[in-house]
mmCIF file of C-alpha atoms and ligand atoms in Angstrom:
data_model
loop_
_atom_site.group_PDB
_atom_site.id
_atom_site.type_symbol
_atom_site.label_atom_id
_atom_site.label_comp_id
_atom_site.label_asym_id
_atom_site.label_seq_id
_atom_site.Cartn_x
_atom_site.Cartn_y
_atom_site.Cartn_z
ATOM 1 C CA MET A 225 128.171 110.652 157.106
ATOM 2 C CA GLY A 226 130.569 109.686 159.841
ATOM 3 C CA GLN A 227 127.544 108.339 161.621
ATOM 4 C CA GLU A 228 126.752 105.642 159.119
ATOM 5 C CA GLN A 229 124.224 103.997 161.368
ATOM 6 C CA SER A 230 121.572 106.364 160.038
ATOM 7 C CA GLN A 231 119.186 104.277 157.969
ATOM 8 C CA THR A 232 119.838 103.849 154.279
ATOM 9 C CA ARG A 233 117.278 105.597 152.180
ATOM 10 C CA THR A 234 116.027 103.798 149.134
ATOM 11 C CA SER A 235 116.828 105.398 145.804
ATOM 12 C CA PRO A 236 113.764 106.546 143.918
ATOM 13 C CA SER A 237 115.243 105.060 140.761
ATOM 14 C CA SER A 238 118.190 102.810 140.050
ATOM 15 C CA SER A 239 120.087 105.673 138.398
ATOM 16 C CA THR A 240 119.740 107.961 141.428
ATOM 17 C CA PRO A 241 122.352 107.294 144.089
ATOM 18 C CA GLY A 242 121.113 106.500 147.597
ATOM 19 C CA GLU A 243 122.548 107.999 150.752
ATOM 20 C CA PHE A 244 125.548 105.691 151.042
ATOM 21 C CA ASP A 245 126.339 106.142 147.354
ATOM 22 C CA LEU A 246 126.260 109.896 147.835
ATOM 23 C CA ILE A 247 128.635 109.693 150.740
ATOM 24 C CA GLU A 248 131.028 107.415 148.854
ATOM 25 C CA ARG A 249 130.923 109.452 145.719
ATOM 26 C CA PHE A 250 131.041 113.012 146.948
ATOM 27 C CA PHE A 251 132.055 113.144 150.560
ATOM 28 C CA LYS A 252 134.075 110.116 151.583
ATOM 29 C CA ARG A 253 136.321 108.913 148.801
ATOM 30 C CA ARG A 254 138.206 112.184 148.736
ATOM 31 C CA SER A 255 140.534 113.150 151.470
ATOM 32 C CA VAL A 256 142.257 116.432 152.088
ATOM 33 C CA ASP A 257 145.794 116.822 150.756
ATOM 34 C CA HIS A 258 147.305 116.928 154.224
ATOM 35 C CA PRO A 259 145.125 115.015 156.689
ATOM 36 C CA ASN A 260 144.759 117.063 159.847
ATOM 37 C CA SER A 261 146.775 115.404 162.595
ATOM 38 C CA GLY A 262 144.157 116.441 165.155
ATOM 39 C CA ILE A 263 141.635 114.005 163.659
ATOM 40 C CA ALA A 264 142.146 110.499 165.079
ATOM 41 C CA LEU A 265 139.215 108.971 163.168
ATOM 42 C CA GLY A 266 137.254 110.600 160.368
ATOM 43 C CA ILE A 267 134.290 109.410 158.307
ATOM 44 C CA GLY A 268 133.290 105.731 158.456
ATOM 45 C CA ASP A 269 132.372 104.868 162.025
ATOM 46 C CA ASP A 270 129.569 105.822 164.376
ATOM 47 C CA CYS A 271 131.480 108.846 165.581
ATOM 48 C CA ALA A 272 134.588 110.734 164.555
ATOM 49 C CA LEU A 273 137.392 111.092 167.092
ATOM 50 C CA ILE A 274 139.337 114.282 167.694
ATOM 51 C CA ASN A 275 142.730 114.446 169.385
ATOM 52 C CA PRO A 276 143.232 117.960 170.718
ATOM 53 C CA SER A 277 146.868 118.851 171.312
ATOM 54 C CA ASN A 278 148.076 119.279 174.880
ATOM 55 C CA HIS A 279 146.840 122.394 176.661
ATOM 56 C CA GLN A 280 144.312 123.199 173.936
ATOM 57 C CA GLN A 281 140.587 123.740 174.182
ATOM 58 C CA ILE A 282 138.137 122.577 171.505
ATOM 59 C CA ALA A 283 136.241 125.439 169.818
ATOM 60 C CA ILE A 284 132.881 124.475 168.258
ATOM 61 C CA SER A 285 130.511 126.447 166.055
ATOM 62 C CA THR A 286 127.439 125.652 163.933
ATOM 63 C CA ASP A 287 125.965 127.602 161.019
ATOM 64 C CA MET A 288 122.940 126.667 158.978
ATOM 65 C CA LEU A 289 122.216 127.993 155.488
ATOM 66 C CA VAL A 290 118.696 127.689 154.097
ATOM 67 C CA GLU A 291 117.860 128.207 150.430
ATOM 68 C CA GLY A 292 115.776 131.319 149.912
ATOM 69 C CA ARG A 293 116.837 132.756 153.238
ATOM 70 C CA HIS A 294 120.643 132.667 153.317
ATOM 71 C CA PHE A 295 121.281 132.080 149.649
ATOM 72 C CA LEU A 296 119.224 132.500 146.509
ATOM 73 C CA ALA A 297 117.554 129.563 144.837
ATOM 74 C CA GLY A 298 119.800 128.598 141.940
ATOM 75 C CA ALA A 299 122.996 129.853 143.641
ATOM 76 C CA ASP A 300 126.211 128.564 142.061
ATOM 77 C CA PRO A 301 126.780 125.240 143.893
ATOM 78 C CA TYR A 302 130.591 125.473 143.734
ATOM 79 C CA LEU A 303 130.589 128.877 145.455
ATOM 80 C CA LEU A 304 127.906 127.720 147.871
ATOM 81 C CA GLY A 305 130.118 124.769 148.866
ATOM 82 C CA ARG A 306 132.973 127.180 149.540
ATOM 83 C CA LYS A 307 130.848 129.704 151.403
ATOM 84 C CA CYS A 308 129.055 127.339 153.746
ATOM 85 C CA LEU A 309 132.416 126.165 155.097
ATOM 86 C CA ALA A 310 133.960 129.664 154.929
ATOM 87 C CA VAL A 311 131.371 131.149 157.314
ATOM 88 C CA ASN A 312 132.138 128.452 159.869
ATOM 89 C CA LEU A 313 135.900 128.879 159.471
ATOM 90 C CA SER A 314 135.313 132.585 160.025
ATOM 91 C CA ASP A 315 133.783 131.867 163.438
ATOM 92 C CA LEU A 316 136.855 129.845 164.425
ATOM 93 C CA ALA A 317 139.067 132.712 163.217
ATOM 94 C CA ALA A 318 137.174 135.142 165.444
ATOM 95 C CA MET A 319 138.205 133.063 168.473
ATOM 96 C CA GLY A 320 141.802 132.622 167.294
ATOM 97 C CA ALA A 321 141.186 128.882 166.888
ATOM 98 C CA SER A 322 142.862 126.692 164.269
ATOM 99 C CA PRO A 323 140.593 124.359 162.263
ATOM 100 C CA LEU A 324 140.476 120.608 162.902
ATOM 101 C CA GLY A 325 137.406 119.202 161.152
ATOM 102 C CA PHE A 326 133.721 119.663 160.401
ATOM 103 C CA THR A 327 130.500 117.722 160.055
ATOM 104 C CA LEU A 328 127.985 118.383 157.288
ATOM 105 C CA ALA A 329 124.242 117.802 157.448
ATOM 106 C CA ILE A 330 122.508 118.413 154.165
ATOM 107 C CA ALA A 331 118.845 118.207 153.181
ATOM 108 C CA MET A 332 118.021 118.225 149.449
ATOM 109 C CA PRO A 333 114.629 118.033 147.730
ATOM 110 C CA GLU A 334 116.082 115.623 145.162
ATOM 111 C CA VAL A 335 119.461 114.195 144.328
ATOM 112 C CA LYS A 336 121.101 116.174 141.539
ATOM 113 C CA VAL A 337 124.435 114.625 140.697
ATOM 114 C CA ASP A 338 125.817 117.658 138.808
ATOM 115 C CA TRP A 339 124.868 119.962 141.651
ATOM 116 C CA LEU A 340 126.496 117.683 144.217
ATOM 117 C CA GLU A 341 129.651 117.383 142.132
ATOM 118 C CA SER A 342 130.096 121.175 142.037
ATOM 119 C CA PHE A 343 129.018 121.684 145.633
ATOM 120 C CA SER A 344 131.441 119.093 146.955
ATOM 121 C CA ASN A 345 134.261 120.504 144.776
ATOM 122 C CA GLY A 346 133.753 123.909 146.400
ATOM 123 C CA LEU A 347 133.534 122.401 149.855
ATOM 124 C CA TRP A 348 136.693 120.338 149.421
ATOM 125 C CA ASP A 349 138.648 123.256 147.946
ATOM 126 C CA MET A 350 137.839 125.408 150.985
ATOM 127 C CA ALA A 351 138.576 122.474 153.323
ATOM 128 C CA ASN A 352 141.995 121.978 151.725
ATOM 129 C CA GLU A 353 142.863 125.656 151.813
ATOM 130 C CA HIS A 354 142.332 125.682 155.577
ATOM 131 C CA ASP A 355 143.433 122.153 156.522
ATOM 132 C CA CYS A 356 139.976 121.279 157.837
ATOM 133 C CA GLN A 357 138.751 117.731 157.349
ATOM 134 C CA LEU A 358 135.178 116.489 156.776
ATOM 135 C CA ILE A 359 134.655 114.045 159.643
ATOM 136 C CA GLY A 360 130.969 113.143 159.570
ATOM 137 C CA GLY A 361 127.394 114.179 158.960
ATOM 138 C CA ASP A 362 124.073 113.143 157.529
ATOM 139 C CA THR A 363 121.944 113.526 154.397
ATOM 140 C CA THR A 364 118.182 113.511 154.073
ATOM 141 C CA ALA A 365 115.379 114.614 151.762
ATOM 142 C CA GLY A 366 113.910 118.074 152.389
ATOM 143 C CA PRO A 367 114.136 121.725 151.366
ATOM 144 C CA LEU A 368 117.754 122.586 150.481
ATOM 145 C CA THR A 369 119.448 123.239 153.821
ATOM 146 C CA ILE A 370 123.130 122.974 154.658
ATOM 147 C CA SER A 371 124.264 122.796 158.245
ATOM 148 C CA ILE A 372 127.916 122.610 159.230
ATOM 149 C CA THR A 373 129.391 122.141 162.674
ATOM 150 C CA ILE A 374 133.058 122.980 162.826
ATOM 151 C CA PHE A 375 135.679 122.001 165.387
ATOM 152 C CA GLY A 376 138.922 123.825 166.045
ATOM 153 C CA GLN A 377 141.437 124.173 168.824
ATOM 154 C CA VAL A 378 142.883 127.104 170.678
ATOM 155 C CA PRO A 379 145.466 127.285 173.492
ATOM 156 C CA LYS A 380 143.722 126.914 176.839
ATOM 157 C CA ASP A 381 142.366 130.199 178.242
ATOM 158 C CA GLN A 382 143.916 132.246 175.445
ATOM 159 C CA SER A 383 141.050 132.453 172.948
ATOM 160 C CA LEU A 384 139.881 135.805 171.686
ATOM 161 C CA SER A 385 136.318 136.506 172.757
ATOM 162 C CA ARG A 386 133.661 139.164 172.713
ATOM 163 C CA ASN A 387 133.884 140.060 176.381
ATOM 164 C CA LYS A 388 137.532 141.055 176.703
ATOM 165 C CA ALA A 389 137.624 144.553 175.154
ATOM 166 C CA GLN A 390 139.272 147.094 177.474
ATOM 167 C CA VAL A 391 138.885 150.854 177.807
ATOM 168 C CA GLY A 392 141.612 152.524 175.738
ATOM 169 C CA ASP A 393 141.857 149.678 173.201
ATOM 170 C CA ASP A 394 142.073 150.561 169.529
ATOM 171 C CA ILE A 395 139.448 148.997 167.264
ATOM 172 C CA TRP A 396 140.731 147.397 164.073
ATOM 173 C CA VAL A 397 139.169 145.888 160.953
ATOM 174 C CA SER A 398 140.789 143.545 158.455
ATOM 175 C CA HIS A 399 140.918 144.145 154.679
ATOM 176 C CA GLU A 400 137.777 145.948 153.411
ATOM 177 C CA VAL A 401 134.124 146.048 154.367
ATOM 178 C CA GLY A 402 130.955 146.898 152.462
ATOM 179 C CA ASP A 403 131.334 145.212 149.065
ATOM 180 C CA ALA A 404 128.887 142.411 149.870
ATOM 181 C CA ARG A 405 126.267 145.050 150.766
ATOM 182 C CA LEU A 406 127.126 147.050 147.646
ATOM 183 C CA SER A 407 126.431 144.006 145.501
ATOM 184 C CA LEU A 408 123.263 143.099 147.411
ATOM 185 C CA GLY A 409 121.898 146.627 146.901
ATOM 186 C CA ALA A 410 122.520 146.363 143.166
ATOM 187 C CA LEU A 411 120.672 143.022 143.117
ATOM 188 C CA ARG A 412 117.774 144.620 144.994
ATOM 189 C CA GLN A 413 117.887 147.605 142.605
ATOM 190 C CA GLU A 414 118.517 150.043 145.454
ATOM 191 C CA TRP A 415 121.318 151.460 143.258
ATOM 192 C CA SER A 416 123.021 150.442 140.059
ATOM 193 C CA LEU A 417 126.537 149.259 139.283
ATOM 194 C CA SER A 418 128.290 148.677 135.967
ATOM 195 C CA THR A 419 128.581 145.019 134.937
ATOM 196 C CA GLU A 420 132.313 145.040 135.743
ATOM 197 C CA GLU A 421 131.728 146.580 139.159
ATOM 198 C CA PHE A 422 128.950 144.143 139.968
ATOM 199 C CA THR A 423 131.032 141.128 138.943
ATOM 200 C CA GLU A 424 133.877 142.236 141.177
ATOM 201 C CA VAL A 425 131.960 143.203 144.309
ATOM 202 C CA SER A 426 129.613 140.229 144.180
ATOM 203 C CA GLN A 427 132.654 137.978 144.573
ATOM 204 C CA ARG A 428 132.880 139.318 148.100
ATOM 205 C CA MET A 429 129.364 138.168 148.839
ATOM 206 C CA HIS A 430 129.592 134.758 147.195
ATOM 207 C CA ASN A 431 133.204 133.868 147.893
ATOM 208 C CA PRO A 432 134.290 135.312 151.247
ATOM 209 C CA THR A 433 137.751 134.608 152.663
ATOM 210 C CA PRO A 434 137.815 133.404 156.269
ATOM 211 C CA ARG A 435 140.663 135.148 158.134
ATOM 212 C CA THR A 436 141.960 131.949 159.702
ATOM 213 C CA GLU A 437 145.615 132.912 159.848
ATOM 214 C CA LEU A 438 144.907 136.412 161.117
ATOM 215 C CA GLY A 439 142.724 135.073 163.940
ATOM 216 C CA GLN A 440 145.434 132.704 165.153
ATOM 217 C CA SER A 441 148.103 135.392 164.823
ATOM 218 C CA LEU A 442 146.088 137.753 167.017
ATOM 219 C CA LEU A 443 146.379 135.469 170.067
ATOM 220 C CA GLY A 444 148.387 137.360 172.640
ATOM 221 C CA ILE A 445 147.922 140.617 170.696
ATOM 222 C CA ALA A 446 144.181 141.299 170.572
ATOM 223 C CA HIS A 447 141.765 141.353 173.481
ATOM 224 C CA ALA A 448 138.369 140.897 171.830
ATOM 225 C CA ALA A 449 137.360 139.870 168.318
ATOM 226 C CA ILE A 450 134.320 139.062 166.210
ATOM 227 C CA ASP A 451 133.795 138.196 162.562
ATOM 228 C CA ILE A 452 131.622 140.582 160.596
ATOM 229 C CA SER A 453 128.664 138.579 159.358
ATOM 230 C CA ASP A 454 125.788 140.966 160.130
ATOM 231 C CA GLY A 455 127.504 144.341 159.687
ATOM 232 C CA LEU A 456 130.399 146.204 161.297
ATOM 233 C CA LEU A 457 128.319 148.230 163.772
ATOM 234 C CA GLY A 458 125.959 145.400 164.608
ATOM 235 C CA ASP A 459 128.737 142.912 165.230
ATOM 236 C CA LEU A 460 130.892 145.418 167.110
ATOM 237 C CA SER A 461 127.931 146.081 169.389
ATOM 238 C CA HIS A 462 128.177 142.460 170.623
ATOM 239 C CA ILE A 463 131.741 143.148 171.775
ATOM 240 C CA LEU A 464 130.699 146.422 173.416
ATOM 241 C CA ARG A 465 127.761 144.954 175.289
ATOM 242 C CA GLN A 466 129.562 141.835 176.402
ATOM 243 C CA SER A 467 132.611 143.818 177.515
ATOM 244 C CA SER A 468 130.491 146.567 179.173
ATOM 245 C CA VAL A 469 132.218 149.348 177.234
ATOM 246 C CA SER A 470 131.335 151.947 174.569
ATOM 247 C CA ALA A 471 133.181 153.001 171.406
ATOM 248 C CA ASP A 472 134.082 156.008 169.301
ATOM 249 C CA ILE A 473 134.091 155.017 165.638
ATOM 250 C CA LEU A 474 135.833 157.132 163.001
ATOM 251 C CA ILE A 475 133.361 156.136 160.359
ATOM 252 C CA ASP A 476 135.241 157.475 157.370
ATOM 253 C CA GLN A 477 138.296 155.423 158.344
ATOM 254 C CA ALA A 478 136.409 152.178 157.706
ATOM 255 C CA PRO A 479 138.305 150.525 154.846
ATOM 256 C CA GLY A 480 136.515 149.921 151.537
ATOM 257 C CA SER A 481 137.347 148.648 148.067
ATOM 258 C CA LYS A 482 138.349 150.972 145.230
ATOM 259 C CA ILE A 483 134.883 150.529 143.761
ATOM 260 C CA LEU A 484 133.059 151.357 146.992
ATOM 261 C CA ASN A 485 135.397 154.268 147.759
ATOM 262 C CA GLY A 486 134.391 155.750 144.405
ATOM 263 C CA LYS A 487 130.737 156.024 145.503
ATOM 264 C CA SER A 488 129.041 158.832 147.458
ATOM 265 C CA ILE A 489 130.029 159.230 151.091
ATOM 266 C CA GLU A 490 126.483 158.277 152.152
ATOM 267 C CA LEU A 491 126.568 155.038 150.181
ATOM 268 C CA GLN A 492 130.048 154.222 151.463
ATOM 269 C CA ARG A 493 128.967 154.712 155.053
ATOM 270 C CA LEU A 494 125.817 152.670 154.631
ATOM 271 C CA CYS A 495 127.676 149.734 153.076
ATOM 272 C CA LYS A 496 130.742 149.825 155.333
ATOM 273 C CA LEU A 497 128.896 150.340 158.609
ATOM 274 C CA THR A 498 125.789 148.236 158.140
ATOM 275 C CA GLY A 499 126.547 145.720 155.365
ATOM 276 C CA GLY A 500 126.806 142.072 156.372
ATOM 277 C CA ASP A 501 128.420 139.056 154.742
ATOM 278 C CA ASP A 502 131.968 140.457 154.621
ATOM 279 C CA TYR A 503 133.494 137.942 157.061
ATOM 280 C CA GLU A 504 136.347 140.245 157.970
ATOM 281 C CA LEU A 505 137.551 140.364 161.561
ATOM 282 C CA CYS A 506 136.906 143.312 163.868
ATOM 283 C CA PHE A 507 139.164 143.237 166.928
ATOM 284 C CA THR A 508 140.352 145.396 169.789
ATOM 285 C CA ALA A 509 143.894 145.658 171.122
ATOM 286 C CA ALA A 510 145.854 147.859 173.503
ATOM 287 C CA LYS A 511 147.431 150.944 171.876
ATOM 288 C CA GLU A 512 150.907 149.574 172.628
ATOM 289 C CA LYS A 513 150.222 146.693 170.239
ATOM 290 C CA SER A 514 149.912 149.045 167.244
ATOM 291 C CA ALA A 515 153.397 148.410 165.867
ATOM 292 C CA GLN A 516 152.997 144.640 166.277
ATOM 293 C CA ILE A 517 149.671 144.766 164.438
ATOM 294 C CA LYS A 518 151.222 146.727 161.573
ATOM 295 C CA GLU A 519 154.012 144.157 161.329
ATOM 296 C CA LEU A 520 151.420 141.398 161.298
ATOM 297 C CA ALA A 521 149.550 143.148 158.474
ATOM 298 C CA SER A 522 152.674 143.257 156.361
ATOM 299 C CA ARG A 523 153.610 139.649 157.173
ATOM 300 C CA LEU A 524 150.143 138.415 156.164
ATOM 301 C CA GLY A 525 149.833 140.835 153.226
ATOM 302 C CA LEU A 526 146.463 141.836 154.664
ATOM 303 C CA ALA A 527 145.427 145.412 155.410
ATOM 304 C CA LEU A 528 144.529 146.055 159.069
ATOM 305 C CA THR A 529 142.945 149.443 159.699
ATOM 306 C CA LYS A 530 142.347 151.301 162.950
ATOM 307 C CA ILE A 531 138.797 152.658 162.981
ATOM 308 C CA GLY A 532 138.262 153.893 166.519
ATOM 309 C CA SER A 533 138.713 153.220 170.187
ATOM 310 C CA ILE A 534 137.025 151.665 173.193
ATOM 311 C CA THR A 535 135.740 154.104 175.824
ATOM 312 C CA GLU A 536 134.129 153.855 179.249
ATOM 313 C CA ARG A 537 130.586 152.599 179.052
ATOM 314 C CA THR A 538 128.176 155.513 178.664
ATOM 315 C CA GLU A 539 124.530 155.679 177.766
ATOM 316 C CA LYS A 540 125.489 155.723 174.109
ATOM 317 C CA LEU A 541 126.963 152.421 173.021
ATOM 318 C CA VAL A 542 128.625 153.999 169.981
ATOM 319 C CA ARG A 543 129.561 157.549 168.977
ATOM 320 C CA LEU A 544 129.972 157.923 165.212
ATOM 321 C CA ILE A 545 132.637 160.523 164.367
ATOM 322 C CA ASP A 546 133.063 161.982 160.858
ATOM 323 C CA GLY A 547 136.224 163.031 159.015
ATOM 324 C CA HIS A 548 136.127 166.501 160.639
ATOM 325 C CA ASP A 549 136.187 165.030 164.122
ATOM 326 C CA GLN A 550 132.526 165.884 164.574
ATOM 327 C CA GLU A 551 130.005 163.486 166.017
ATOM 328 C CA LEU A 552 127.267 162.689 163.519
ATOM 329 C CA SER A 553 123.887 164.264 164.243
ATOM 330 C CA SER A 554 121.660 161.918 166.150
ATOM 331 C CA SER A 555 119.279 161.595 163.191
ATOM 332 C CA LEU A 556 122.141 160.536 160.936
ATOM 333 C CA SER A 557 123.573 158.194 163.569
ATOM 334 C CA GLU A 558 120.140 156.728 163.990
ATOM 335 C CA GLN A 559 120.052 155.940 160.307
ATOM 336 C CA TYR A 560 123.110 153.700 160.606
ATOM 337 C CA LEU A 561 122.272 152.226 163.971
ATOM 338 C CA LYS A 562 118.577 151.562 163.557
ATOM 339 C CA SER A 563 119.072 148.482 161.402
ATOM 340 C CA PHE A 564 120.412 146.665 164.430
ATOM 341 C CA ASP A 565 118.153 145.443 167.193
ATOM 342 C CA HIS A 566 121.059 145.665 169.626
ATOM 343 C CA PHE A 567 120.983 149.477 169.572
ATOM 344 C CA LYS A 568 117.297 149.831 170.379
HETATM 345 MG MG1 MG B 716 130.424 134.887 164.030
#
């Protein structure tokens, strides 16, 4: 969209908007409430221009969502618009970067004006909430696919990253984990939930909250961080491997919602430890930072829970410890770890 040199595609009928009409109508005419000062030039030229502040590095991340694989056919377009930007904002948060702008490439089998109206409303709402401007992109015909590349900035050499966890660090998780998995299991009929429960927990799957402010606030406090997209244990394992350390996880300390905490301990563990799509942050920080982290939690009004600690690298990447301070049997541990390739 910023790159308007891409060829105009002819409308199949006079009532169906062509590519430039789409851009004008849904993606260009609207601007965010407070234009991001880091964007020197947005949509409308061959390229967008970004002005990073002094002593900042540009953080870049891309996520692609494909219908039928990452979201169900017929997904609510408003929530889809929100989510496809939220997952990218979540990656910036995991580095402690603040959002600048994003590009959007979208393939659609056919132009559906109502769908685009809702989708772009969701996208713009999320963009406004996080001061992140749409600065370019492209549209084409094809199976419904949404690809966003996001740009942020972070003070030079201060970003959080996966390879900075240190032995002795505490491991923390924001808010609650497991509701997205709880709702997915109900959809797949692995277990059942009441209508009220399902409505509430499925919000977590369809409308995740990127922890933008938390990520930025953790600069100078946390060592390593990652956003939980594939599951707490699976994502934590990236930190452990890249930092060459192991971890003890107090599995029953993992924070869950009231609904999830009302389920059996087995179901809670499965959802909290292995469920993806929560987009909370998991981070490590020196023990001495505990008080600062608790203050941060109260300032942000966001629960931050200690769930374990980083240990010297041993053969076992993770030891799972139950509420009685006992390590889970290897068969039980296996059950939670086997879903992740990284543990094999
Ligand atoms: Mg990520």
